[in-house]
Amino acid sequence: MTKKINLFANLKSDFASGLVVFLVALPLCLGIALASGAPLFSGIIAGVVGGIVVGYLSKSHLSVSGPAAGLTAIVLTAITDLGAFNIFLTAVVLAGVMQLLLGFIKAGSISNYFPTNVIEGMLAGIGVIIILKQIPHAFGYDPDFVGDEAFFQSDGQNTFSELFQVFNHIQLGSILITLVSLAILILWNKVEFLKKIKLIPPALVAVIVSIILNEFFIQSSSNFAILKEHLVSLPVPTSLEEFKNIIITPDFSALSNSKVWIVGITIAVVASIETLLCIEAADRMDAQKRYTDTNVELKAQGIGNILSGFIGGLPMTSVVVRTSANNAAGAKSKMSAIIHGLLLLISVLAIPIILNKIPLATLAAVLLLVGYKLANPKVIIHFWKRGKYQFVPFISTFLGVVFTDLLKGVALGIVISIIFVLKGNLKRAYNFRKEEYADGDVIHIDLAQEVSFLNKAAIKSTLMAIPENSKVIINAEDTVYIAHDILDLIREFKTVRAKDENIKVKLKGFKNAYQLENNVESSNKVSIEHYYDVMKRKTVNREIIDEKFND
């Protein structure tokens, strides 16, 4: 029986963290919508649905959903190819239905196979990306959209070349506000009397102070004044009719268009993988070490995308940046994600003019600290000390995420992890009791718990190295699985080569189901040729003869 979660049990900390995530999510929703070539409000709609609906349905305590930077290229291309945003929304609804089905067939279980070092490498890589991408915004240089995670940018620059461009576009007001915001964020948790004010998050204080400072600069016509292009830019409807036009509905007549289905499948696959990666990351970050049912998460994401598509929103995933900010702000339960969604909804309806006064520089300061917590050098040192089999996949994922994007970086880390696993399996398939062979030796080969086809080459070379006139004991008493390839190898060795070279073979612990040929002289003995003939014709079932040494 599933334990019921009390959403209001940690309301103080969840409200404070939800407020921080709201401040981080607002420019991310707008930036991702802008980069996707979609209406700006479509990003806000996805953020609201991701917060309230997915937040409520999800079993994750820390994960926060919304429009994802990893989908921007797919969305931009899809809208262009399909020719209209309302046709694209049909593909979003289809993607949601597919995710819902993936949840019901328990496809979320694939997340159990993501290696921990790869997840940690992904988090550290995202941390470095956040820092590198927010430095230009902190200096008042904002050509790249807020929330971009790709190495190569739409403005023709890359993550590193963008940093050099900053020196040609320094805005003194943005630098000052970044420094003031960082001071507030850092000191708030160090000054004793401020630490007691838990209900007011330091990020909110930083935002309020930055708005007041900039308004003072504007009124005094100071060179420090931050212009409109360096502030949050939320559309402000001037009439009810204009607000109604914001809601765009899907064109379901496009269901006959094969391109719509291809886009829907693409979004479903990519969004599901990103969500599962983020859920694993969220569970790793959780101080209480709670685990999320990933199949329920896929269902929640599916319902969220169906609803988002129906009312004009972008596709969504669970997002690492927002989740990391949520955890860093002290969230205790999923109520934080729900609160962030409610605040997005209320604020864009009630106070869009005030929101448009927030400098991007102060939000950059918030994200800089989030990035530092993710990319803490202690994490790199930790995996270095754990040896190359842990460090190499970790650092490969880390570098892959920084220099490509999240999915490619993780794919690289997983491939390298698999190579290491395969290499390890070759060594751990069996153990020897004796390493040097001589005529008359008794050689013990103890098989591991699982012996797959990947171990075939190693076992084959070992059997080939066994000298004539030896006695060999192949022990499978602790083995629960042996691949057919290995069984065939042992069978051929026992019935052919062992007979020719006077090698006595004893098999221990092999089940009857393995159907290994006997090599002892017996009235019940059937030759290997007859055995294969029988098996080919499938006319006779033989019982396995007990294995014994020939004295």
XYZ file of N, CA, C and O in Angstrom, residues 321-500:
720
model
N 17.971 21.814 -14.207
C 18.279 23.136 -13.647
C 17.271 23.523 -12.575
O 17.628 23.943 -11.469
N 15.984 23.403 -12.889
C 14.945 23.763 -11.921
C 14.956 22.822 -10.714
O 14.763 23.246 -9.574
N 15.181 21.541 -10.991
C 15.247 20.559 -9.899
C 16.417 20.857 -8.977
O 16.295 20.772 -7.748
N 17.553 21.201 -9.562
C 18.742 21.537 -8.765
C 18.494 22.787 -7.924
O 18.884 22.839 -6.748
N 17.860 23.795 -8.523
C 17.532 25.012 -7.774
C 16.559 24.703 -6.640
O 16.666 25.256 -5.536
N 15.635 23.798 -6.906
C 14.654 23.390 -5.897
C 15.338 22.730 -4.708
O 15.073 23.055 -3.543
N 16.258 21.816 -5.007
C 16.989 21.131 -3.949
C 17.886 22.098 -3.174
O 17.946 22.062 -1.944
N 18.578 22.982 -3.906
C 19.477 23.936 -3.262
C 18.723 24.900 -2.352
O 19.268 25.383 -1.357
N 17.452 25.166 -2.695
C 16.649 26.096 -1.897
C 16.024 25.430 -0.677
O 15.351 26.090 0.115
N 16.214 24.126 -0.525
C 15.745 23.434 0.680
C 14.384 22.794 0.591
O 13.707 22.602 1.606
N 13.948 22.408 -0.619
C 12.637 21.762 -0.777
C 12.590 20.434 -0.022
O 13.573 19.707 0.018
N 11.442 20.131 0.545
C 11.248 18.885 1.285
C 10.298 17.928 0.578
O 10.362 16.720 0.767
N 9.371 18.459 -0.201
C 8.386 17.603 -0.874
C 7.975 18.229 -2.195
O 8.395 19.341 -2.542
N 7.118 17.514 -2.924
C 6.681 17.990 -4.230
C 5.766 19.208 -4.144
O 5.436 19.804 -5.180
N 5.381 19.609 -2.930
C 4.586 20.816 -2.773
C 5.337 22.029 -3.306
O 4.726 22.984 -3.790
N 6.656 21.999 -3.244
C 7.469 23.090 -3.755
C 7.236 23.285 -5.254
O 7.085 24.420 -5.729
N 7.225 22.173 -6.013
C 6.985 22.258 -7.455
C 5.589 22.791 -7.752
O 5.395 23.587 -8.680
N 4.609 22.347 -6.962
C 3.232 22.814 -7.153
C 3.138 24.317 -6.887
O 2.502 25.064 -7.642
N 3.784 24.772 -5.817
C 3.767 26.201 -5.471
C 4.413 27.027 -6.575
O 3.912 28.094 -6.950
N 5.524 26.526 -7.129
C 6.178 27.259 -8.222
C 5.233 27.413 -9.410
O 5.170 28.474 -10.050
N 4.447 26.366 -9.718
C 3.478 26.438 -10.809
C 2.360 27.429 -10.518
O 1.949 28.193 -11.404
N 1.863 27.414 -9.281
C 0.811 28.365 -8.881
C 1.306 29.807 -8.957
O 0.591 30.700 -9.420
N 2.541 30.038 -8.517
C 3.110 31.389 -8.566
C 3.294 31.860 -10.008
O 3.066 33.044 -10.314
N 3.701 30.952 -10.886
C 3.801 31.311 -12.300
C 2.446 31.756 -12.842
O 2.330 32.781 -13.523
N 1.423 30.989 -12.521
C 0.071 31.290 -13.008
C -0.430 32.626 -12.477
O -0.900 33.487 -13.234
N -0.324 32.806 -11.161
C -0.850 34.030 -10.527
C -0.092 35.266 -10.995
O -0.685 36.290 -11.335
N 1.227 35.152 -11.036
C 2.043 36.336 -11.344
C 1.876 36.813 -12.777
O 1.807 38.022 -13.028
N 1.804 35.880 -13.740
C 1.673 36.318 -15.138
C 0.293 36.918 -15.399
O 0.125 37.727 -16.320
N -0.669 36.523 -14.585
C -2.009 37.091 -14.730
C -2.151 38.413 -13.981
O -2.816 39.340 -14.456
N -1.511 38.512 -12.826
C -1.755 39.660 -11.939
C -0.669 40.730 -11.989
O -0.974 41.932 -11.933
N 0.605 40.339 -12.073
C 1.673 41.343 -11.946
C 2.740 41.225 -13.037
O 3.940 41.279 -12.750
N 2.333 41.087 -14.304
C 3.360 40.960 -15.354
C 4.244 42.197 -15.470
O 5.419 42.087 -15.817
N 3.685 43.378 -15.177
C 4.465 44.619 -15.287
C 5.604 44.629 -14.269
O 6.729 45.044 -14.574
N 5.328 44.150 -13.049
C 6.369 44.094 -12.015
C 7.439 43.070 -12.383
O 8.639 43.304 -12.216
N 6.995 41.927 -12.913
C 7.949 40.889 -13.304
C 8.903 41.388 -14.381
O 10.074 40.991 -14.426
N 8.417 42.246 -15.237
C 9.247 42.771 -16.320
C 10.287 43.786 -15.845
O 11.045 44.327 -16.664
N 10.317 44.046 -14.566
C 11.340 44.932 -13.997
C 12.521 44.149 -13.410
O 13.492 44.734 -12.936
N 12.421 42.819 -13.417
C 13.492 41.993 -12.823
C 14.689 41.943 -13.767
O 14.570 41.495 -14.912
N 15.878 42.361 -13.324
C 17.082 42.259 -14.173
C 17.506 40.799 -14.342
O 17.465 40.014 -13.391
N 17.904 40.432 -15.541
C 18.401 39.076 -15.783
C 19.667 38.812 -14.986
O 19.991 37.665 -14.663
N 20.380 39.880 -14.627
C 21.631 39.732 -13.878
C 21.398 39.137 -12.498
O 22.190 38.315 -12.023
N 20.318 39.522 -11.835
C 20.079 38.993 -10.491
C 19.665 37.517 -10.547
O 20.007 36.725 -9.660
N 18.963 37.138 -11.611
C 18.608 35.726 -11.773
C 19.850 34.916 -12.141
O 19.974 33.751 -11.764
N 20.782 35.550 -12.855
C 22.060 34.893 -13.166
C 22.830 34.595 -11.884
O 23.456 33.540 -11.755
N 22.758 35.517 -10.915
C 23.443 35.317 -9.634
C 22.888 34.096 -8.907
O 23.639 33.293 -8.335
N 21.552 33.940 -8.943
C 20.918 32.774 -8.310
C 21.424 31.486 -8.956
O 21.788 30.522 -8.278
N 21.467 31.472 -10.292
C 21.871 30.271 -11.009
C 23.366 29.989 -10.872
O 23.792 28.833 -10.914
N 24.172 31.025 -10.715
C 25.607 30.812 -10.511
C 25.873 29.985 -9.257
O 26.721 29.081 -9.259
N 25.134 30.259 -8.201
C 25.312 29.486 -6.967
C 24.782 28.066 -7.122
O 25.358 27.121 -6.581
N 23.683 27.910 -7.857
C 23.158 26.569 -8.132
C 24.192 25.762 -8.917
O 24.466 24.595 -8.610
N 24.799 26.394 -9.920
C 25.817 25.724 -10.719
C 27.016 25.311 -9.898
O 27.556 24.214 -10.082
N 27.434 26.178 -8.978
C 28.593 25.850 -8.149
C 28.314 24.641 -7.253
O 29.175 23.780 -7.070
N 27.109 24.557 -6.720
C 26.763 23.425 -5.853
C 26.763 22.110 -6.636
O 27.119 21.061 -6.109
N 26.364 22.183 -7.910
C 26.356 20.974 -8.735
C 27.766 20.570 -9.153
O 28.091 19.380 -9.229
N 28.588 21.557 -9.468
C 29.937 21.278 -9.985
C 31.001 21.453 -8.916
O 32.128 21.857 -9.212
N 30.667 21.133 -7.701
C 31.625 21.258 -6.604
C 32.856 20.381 -6.888
O 32.723 19.196 -7.198
N 34.059 20.952 -6.807
C 35.279 20.175 -7.073
C 35.404 18.909 -6.222
O 36.079 17.952 -6.624
N 34.748 18.877 -5.062
C 34.814 17.695 -4.202
C 34.263 16.454 -4.903
O 34.693 15.335 -4.647
N 33.265 16.662 -5.793
C 32.674 15.538 -6.515
C 33.705 14.905 -7.445
O 33.835 13.679 -7.528
N 34.459 15.743 -8.148
C 35.490 15.243 -9.066
C 36.566 14.483 -8.291
O 36.995 13.402 -8.700
N 36.987 15.041 -7.171
C 38.009 14.387 -6.334
C 37.502 13.043 -5.820
O 38.234 12.048 -5.784
N 36.220 13.013 -5.443
C 35.605 11.780 -4.930
C 35.701 10.649 -5.950
O 36.099 9.526 -5.618
N 35.355 10.942 -7.208
C 35.383 9.887 -8.229
C 36.807 9.562 -8.659
O 37.089 8.436 -9.065
N 37.709 10.512 -8.570
C 39.123 10.238 -8.859
C 39.674 9.195 -7.895
O 40.407 8.286 -8.288
N 39.293 9.318 -6.638
C 39.777 8.393 -5.616
C 39.168 7.001 -5.748
O 39.718 6.035 -5.223
N 38.062 6.883 -6.445
C 37.390 5.589 -6.570
C 37.949 4.739 -7.707
O 37.483 3.629 -7.937
N 38.956 5.260 -8.426
C 39.615 4.456 -9.444
C 39.099 4.729 -10.845
O 38.067 5.357 -11.047
N 39.834 4.208 -11.822
C 39.548 4.541 -13.216
C 38.195 4.023 -13.693
O 37.551 4.646 -14.550
N 37.745 2.890 -13.159
C 36.476 2.339 -13.624
C 35.285 3.203 -13.213
O 34.216 3.120 -13.815
N 35.445 4.017 -12.197
C 34.416 4.973 -11.790
C 34.699 6.356 -12.379
O 33.787 7.067 -12.791
N 35.991 6.725 -12.422
C 36.332 8.098 -12.816
C 36.176 8.325 -14.321
O 35.669 9.376 -14.735
N 36.611 7.386 -15.143
C 36.594 7.602 -16.596
C 35.171 7.811 -17.126
O 34.924 8.771 -17.864
N 34.176 6.955 -16.779
C 32.804 7.253 -17.227
C 32.286 8.580 -16.667
O 31.568 9.311 -17.359
N 32.657 8.894 -15.416
C 32.231 10.161 -14.799
C 32.769 11.349 -15.587
O 32.008 12.245 -15.988
N 34.080 11.383 -15.817
C 34.696 12.545 -16.475
C 34.306 12.602 -17.944
O 34.193 13.700 -18.531
N 34.063 11.450 -18.573
C 33.626 11.430 -19.972
C 32.237 12.049 -20.105
O 31.980 12.836 -21.027
N 31.346 11.677 -19.186
C 30.004 12.273 -19.182
C 30.092 13.767 -18.926
O 29.433 14.573 -19.596
N 30.885 14.133 -17.948
C 31.079 15.540 -17.588
C 31.512 16.364 -18.802
O 30.899 17.382 -19.138
N 32.566 15.914 -19.485
C 33.082 16.647 -20.638
C 32.106 16.596 -21.813
O 31.950 17.583 -22.549
N 31.446 15.446 -21.983
C 30.469 15.316 -23.068
C 29.305 16.272 -22.913
O 28.849 16.888 -23.882
N 28.804 16.408 -21.688
C 27.693 17.333 -21.427
C 28.126 18.776 -21.679
O 27.392 19.565 -22.280
N 29.323 19.136 -21.237
C 29.814 20.518 -21.389
C 30.055 20.860 -22.859
O 29.694 21.946 -23.321
N 30.647 19.929 -23.623
C 31.061 20.246 -24.991
C 30.058 19.816 -26.059
O 30.267 20.105 -27.236
N 28.980 19.122 -25.683
C 27.927 18.803 -26.661
C 26.578 19.228 -26.072
O 26.223 20.374 -26.118
N 25.872 18.274 -25.513
C 24.643 18.571 -24.783
C 24.355 17.424 -23.818
O 25.130 16.460 -23.751
N 23.272 17.520 -23.096
C 22.987 16.562 -22.026
C 22.876 15.129 -22.550
O 23.526 14.218 -22.030
N 22.060 14.906 -23.577
C 21.814 13.543 -24.053
C 23.066 12.912 -24.658
O 23.364 11.740 -24.412
N 23.822 13.680 -25.440
C 25.033 13.127 -26.054
C 26.092 12.830 -24.994
O 26.793 11.817 -25.060
N 26.199 13.716 -24.017
C 27.162 13.489 -22.943
C 26.844 12.246 -22.139
O 27.733 11.440 -21.831
N 25.562 12.061 -21.823
C 25.144 10.878 -21.063
C 25.341 9.614 -21.901
O 25.787 8.582 -21.393
N 25.006 9.697 -23.193
C 25.195 8.538 -24.077
C 26.662 8.120 -24.107
O 26.977 6.928 -24.046
N 27.563 9.090 -24.180
C 28.999 8.795 -24.175
C 29.406 8.097 -22.881
O 30.128 7.089 -22.894
N 28.925 8.621 -21.750
C 29.252 8.024 -20.454
C 28.737 6.600 -20.324
O 29.436 5.723 -19.798
N 27.533 6.354 -20.815
C 26.948 5.013 -20.719
C 27.712 4.026 -21.602
O 27.971 2.885 -21.210
N 28.093 4.461 -22.812
C 28.863 3.590 -23.710
C 30.188 3.189 -23.062
O 30.578 2.013 -23.069
N 30.872 4.161 -22.472
C 32.152 3.867 -21.817
C 31.935 2.958 -20.606
O 32.728 2.040 -20.356
N 30.861 3.175 -19.867
C 30.541 2.303 -18.722
C 30.315 0.872 -19.186
O 30.773 -0.083 -18.552
N 29.596 0.720 -20.304
C 29.325 -0.620 -20.837
C 30.629 -1.303 -21.246
O 30.837 -2.492 -20.993
N 31.521 -0.536 -21.889
C 32.821 -1.105 -22.284
C 33.581 -1.596 -21.059
O 34.164 -2.684 -21.068
N 33.558 -0.816 -19.987
C 34.237 -1.222 -18.754
C 33.585 -2.453 -18.140
O 34.267 -3.328 -17.609
N 32.251 -2.521 -18.220
C 31.539 -3.691 -17.685
C 31.925 -4.936 -18.475
O 32.191 -6.000 -17.908
N 31.957 -4.790 -19.805
C 32.324 -5.925 -20.648
C 33.746 -6.380 -20.355
O 34.029 -7.571 -20.259
N 34.629 -5.404 -20.210
C 36.018 -5.721 -19.895
C 36.126 -6.417 -18.550
O 36.871 -7.388 -18.374
N 35.349 -5.953 -17.584
C 35.350 -6.574 -16.267
C 34.781 -7.980 -16.296
O 35.286 -8.880 -15.619
N 33.738 -8.180 -17.132
C 33.123 -9.506 -17.232
C 34.096 -10.534 -17.794
O 34.072 -11.700 -17.423
N 34.941 -10.090 -18.718
C 35.919 -11.005 -19.301
C 36.863 -11.544 -18.239
O 37.351 -12.662 -18.320
N 37.108 -10.725 -17.229
C 38.039 -11.129 -16.176
C 37.340 -11.882 -15.048
O 37.972 -12.653 -14.342
N 36.050 -11.632 -14.892
C 35.375 -12.186 -13.713
C 34.456 -13.362 -14.038
O 33.639 -13.748 -13.234
N 34.596 -13.923 -15.227
C 33.692 -15.005 -15.613
C 33.980 -16.291 -14.859
O 33.105 -17.123 -14.681
N 35.231 -16.449 -14.410
C 35.614 -17.689 -13.737
C 36.867 -17.440 -12.914
O 37.558 -16.443 -13.056
N 37.176 -18.392 -12.029
C 38.397 -18.334 -11.215
C 39.158 -19.647 -11.364
O 38.562 -20.708 -11.530
N 40.486 -19.549 -11.290
C 41.336 -20.743 -11.343
C 41.775 -21.119 -9.939
O 42.021 -20.264 -9.098
N 41.895 -22.404 -9.724
C 42.541 -22.880 -8.508
C 44.035 -23.062 -8.749
O 44.804 -23.105 -7.810
N 44.432 -23.188 -10.025
C 45.841 -23.383 -10.358
C 46.122 -22.631 -11.643
O 45.356 -22.692 -12.583
N 47.214 -21.929 -11.684
C 47.500 -21.079 -12.830
C 48.541 -21.694 -13.772
O 48.598 -21.351 -14.939
N 49.422 -22.550 -13.250
C 50.437 -23.163 -14.095
C 50.054 -24.620 -14.357
O 49.720 -25.366 -13.444
N 50.083 -24.987 -15.636
C 49.651 -26.321 -16.007
C 50.850 -27.257 -16.229
O 51.872 -26.866 -16.745
N 50.678 -28.495 -15.860
C 51.665 -29.548 -16.144
C 50.906 -30.857 -16.271
O 49.795 -30.985 -15.763
N 51.519 -31.824 -16.968
C 50.830 -33.101 -17.166
C 50.439 -33.709 -15.829
O 51.251 -33.802 -14.911
N 49.189 -34.126 -15.735
C 48.722 -34.794 -14.530
C 48.114 -33.865 -13.511
O 47.603 -34.319 -12.498
N 48.165 -32.565 -13.741
C 47.567 -31.626 -12.795
C 46.054 -31.787 -12.757
O 45.417 -32.173 -13.728
N 45.485 -31.487 -11.588
C 44.030 -31.348 -11.481
C 43.736 -29.857 -11.521
O 44.179 -29.098 -10.663
N 43.002 -29.454 -12.526
C 42.749 -28.028 -12.748
C 41.298 -27.720 -12.385
O 40.375 -28.383 -12.860
N 41.127 -26.721 -11.542
C 39.783 -26.308 -11.116
C 39.388 -25.013 -11.823
O 40.126 -24.028 -11.780
N 38.241 -25.024 -12.470
C 37.695 -23.811 -13.083
C 36.329 -23.555 -12.442
O 35.385 -24.333 -12.651
N 36.242 -22.500 -11.625
C 34.987 -22.171 -10.940
C 34.299 -21.039 -11.691
O 34.811 -19.915 -11.772
N 33.125 -21.326 -12.252
C 32.388 -20.313 -13.014
C 31.734 -19.298 -12.075
O 31.367 -19.623 -10.943
N 31.573 -18.080 -12.581
C 30.965 -17.009 -11.789
C 29.453 -17.193 -11.723
O 28.893 -18.138 -12.290
N 28.792 -16.259 -11.045
C 27.339 -16.370 -10.876
C 26.615 -16.266 -12.212
O 25.632 -16.954 -12.455
N 27.106 -15.392 -13.087
C 26.535 -15.259 -14.424
C 27.659 -15.346 -15.450
O 28.673 -14.665 -15.340
N 27.455 -16.182 -16.453
C 28.448 -16.343 -17.517
C 27.722 -16.129 -18.839
O 26.897 -16.940 -19.238
N 28.023 -15.001 -19.507
C 27.318 -14.642 -20.736
C 28.178 -14.934 -21.953
O 29.345 -15.343 -21.851
N 27.602 -14.706 -23.137
C 28.336 -14.917 -24.382
C 29.563 -14.005 -24.466
O 30.499 -14.282 -25.209
N 29.559 -12.932 -23.691
C 30.699 -12.014 -23.694
C 31.948 -12.663 -23.115
O 33.064 -12.203 -23.356
N 31.753 -13.728 -22.340
C 32.889 -14.417 -21.729
C 33.441 -15.547 -22.597
O 34.389 -16.229 -22.208
N 32.858 -15.722 -23.764
C 33.206 -16.872 -24.595
C 34.680 -16.889 -24.981
O 35.357 -17.915 -24.874
N 35.199 -15.733 -25.420
C 36.590 -15.676 -25.884
C 37.559 -16.043 -24.775
O 38.511 -16.810 -24.993
N 37.333 -15.521 -23.558
C 38.245 -15.782 -22.443
C 38.213 -17.253 -22.035
O 39.260 -17.880 -21.803
N 37.011 -17.827 -21.945
C 36.891 -19.228 -21.538
C 37.465 -20.152 -22.621
O 38.113 -21.156 -22.331
N 37.249 -19.776 -23.874
C 37.767 -20.580 -24.978
C 39.290 -20.654 -24.929
O 39.887 -21.737 -25.061
N 39.942 -19.502 -24.713
C 41.405 -19.486 -24.658
C 41.917 -20.268 -23.452
O 42.971 -20.915 -23.514
N 41.154 -20.248 -22.351
C 41.550 -21.003 -21.154
C 41.486 -22.504 -21.412
O 42.412 -23.255 -21.063
N 40.401 -22.959 -22.040
C 40.254 -24.385 -22.333
C 41.309 -24.856 -23.328
O 41.829 -25.972 -23.235
N 41.656 -23.996 -24.270
C 42.670 -24.355 -25.261
C 44.046 -24.510 -24.617
O 44.899 -25.263 -25.110
N 44.271 -23.797 -23.500
C 45.587 -23.832 -22.851
C 45.765 -25.033 -21.924
O 46.855 -25.265 -21.401
N 44.716 -25.805 -21.697
C 44.810 -26.969 -20.805
C 45.629 -28.077 -21.487
O 45.330 -28.473 -22.613
N 46.675 -28.585 -20.834
C 47.563 -29.580 -21.465
C 46.936 -30.973 -21.520
O 45.922 -31.252 -20.875
N 47.572 -31.856 -22.267
C 47.113 -33.245 -22.381
C 47.246 -33.965 -21.047
O 48.026 -33.571 -20.186
N 46.486 -35.037 -20.924
C 46.559 -35.933 -19.763
C 46.225 -35.228 -18.442
O 46.712 -35.629 -17.384
N 45.440 -34.155 -18.502
C 45.074 -33.434 -17.275
C 43.714 -33.889 -16.777
O 42.956 -34.568 -17.478
N 43.408 -33.514 -15.572
C 42.075 -33.697 -15.002
C 41.497 -32.306 -14.737
O 42.141 -31.482 -14.089
N 40.310 -32.056 -15.257
C 39.698 -30.722 -15.161
C 38.366 -30.830 -14.452
O 37.529 -31.674 -14.803
N 38.191 -29.977 -13.448
C 36.896 -29.860 -12.771
C 36.316 -28.491 -13.118
O 36.894 -27.454 -12.778
N 35.187 -28.478 -13.826
C 34.489 -27.221 -14.147
C 33.288 -27.130 -13.218
O 32.350 -27.924 -13.311
N 33.340 -26.150 -12.321
C 32.358 -26.051 -11.229
C 31.354 -24.933 -11.506
O 31.721 -23.763 -11.638
N 30.083 -25.296 -11.570
C 29.016 -24.313 -11.795
C 28.023 -24.299 -10.629
O 26.865 -23.904 -10.797
N 28.490 -24.711 -9.446
C 27.584 -24.796 -8.295
C 27.038 -23.429 -7.877
O 25.936 -23.325 -7.343
N 27.834 -22.353 -8.077
C 27.382 -21.011 -7.696
C 26.805 -20.235 -8.871
O 26.501 -19.049 -8.758
N 26.656 -20.886 -9.999
C 26.220 -20.203 -11.218
C 24.706 -20.330 -11.391
O 24.146 -21.414 -11.257
N 24.091 -19.188 -11.703
C 22.640 -19.196 -11.922
C 22.290 -19.035 -13.402
O 21.169 -19.296 -13.813
N 23.252 -18.566 -14.182
C 22.979 -18.405 -15.614
C 24.237 -18.702 -16.418
O 25.313 -18.179 -16.122
N 24.099 -19.552 -17.445
C 25.187 -19.821 -18.388
C 24.611 -19.696 -19.791
O 23.613 -20.351 -20.127
N 25.241 -18.869 -20.608
C 24.769 -18.681 -21.980
C 24.954 -19.963 -22.788
O 25.861 -20.759 -22.533
N 24.107 -20.162 -23.793
C 24.179 -21.358 -24.624
C 25.520 -21.442 -25.351
O 26.037 -22.551 -25.591
N 26.075 -20.304 -25.712
C 27.374 -20.303 -26.385
C 28.444 -20.955 -25.509
O 29.309 -21.697 -26.002
N 28.403 -20.678 -24.224
C 29.386 -21.230 -23.294
C 29.145 -22.725 -23.098
O 30.089 -23.519 -23.035
N 27.876 -23.108 -23.005
C 27.544 -24.529 -22.866
C 28.035 -25.325 -24.075
O 28.581 -26.430 -23.939
N 27.844 -24.771 -25.274
C 28.323 -25.439 -26.487
C 29.839 -25.572 -26.456
O 30.397 -26.607 -26.868
N 30.508 -24.541 -25.975
C 31.964 -24.542 -25.900
C 32.456 -25.650 -24.973
O 33.376 -26.415 -25.313
N 31.827 -25.746 -23.794
C 32.215 -26.779 -22.823
C 31.881 -28.167 -23.365
O 32.657 -29.125 -23.219
N 30.722 -28.262 -24.019
C 30.306 -29.551 -24.590
C 31.316 -30.029 -25.636
O 31.733 -31.190 -25.661
N 31.715 -29.134 -26.534
C 32.676 -29.491 -27.579
C 34.029 -29.870 -26.981
O 34.681 -30.829 -27.424
N 34.449 -29.117 -25.974
C 35.719 -29.427 -25.312
C 35.674 -30.804 -24.669
O 36.608 -31.609 -24.790
N 34.557 -31.102 -24.019
C 34.443 -32.342 -23.244
C 34.292 -33.580 -24.123
O 34.830 -34.649 -23.832
N 33.571 -33.425 -25.225
C 33.254 -34.602 -26.043
C 34.220 -34.824 -27.196
O 34.266 -35.911 -27.768
N 34.982 -33.787 -27.533
C 35.894 -33.927 -28.678
C 37.351 -33.819 -28.242
O 38.084 -34.803 -28.214
N 37.773 -32.630 -27.861
C 39.191 -32.424 -27.559
C 39.641 -33.219 -26.336
O 40.724 -33.809 -26.322
N 38.799 -33.248 -25.291
C 39.181 -33.980 -24.081
C 39.367 -35.465 -24.380
O 40.272 -36.126 -23.839
N 38.547 -35.990 -25.265
C 38.649 -37.397 -25.621
C 39.929 -37.663 -26.415
O 40.641 -38.641 -26.173
N 40.249 -36.758 -27.345
C 41.430 -36.932 -28.192
C 42.719 -36.778 -27.404
O 43.734 -37.423 -27.735
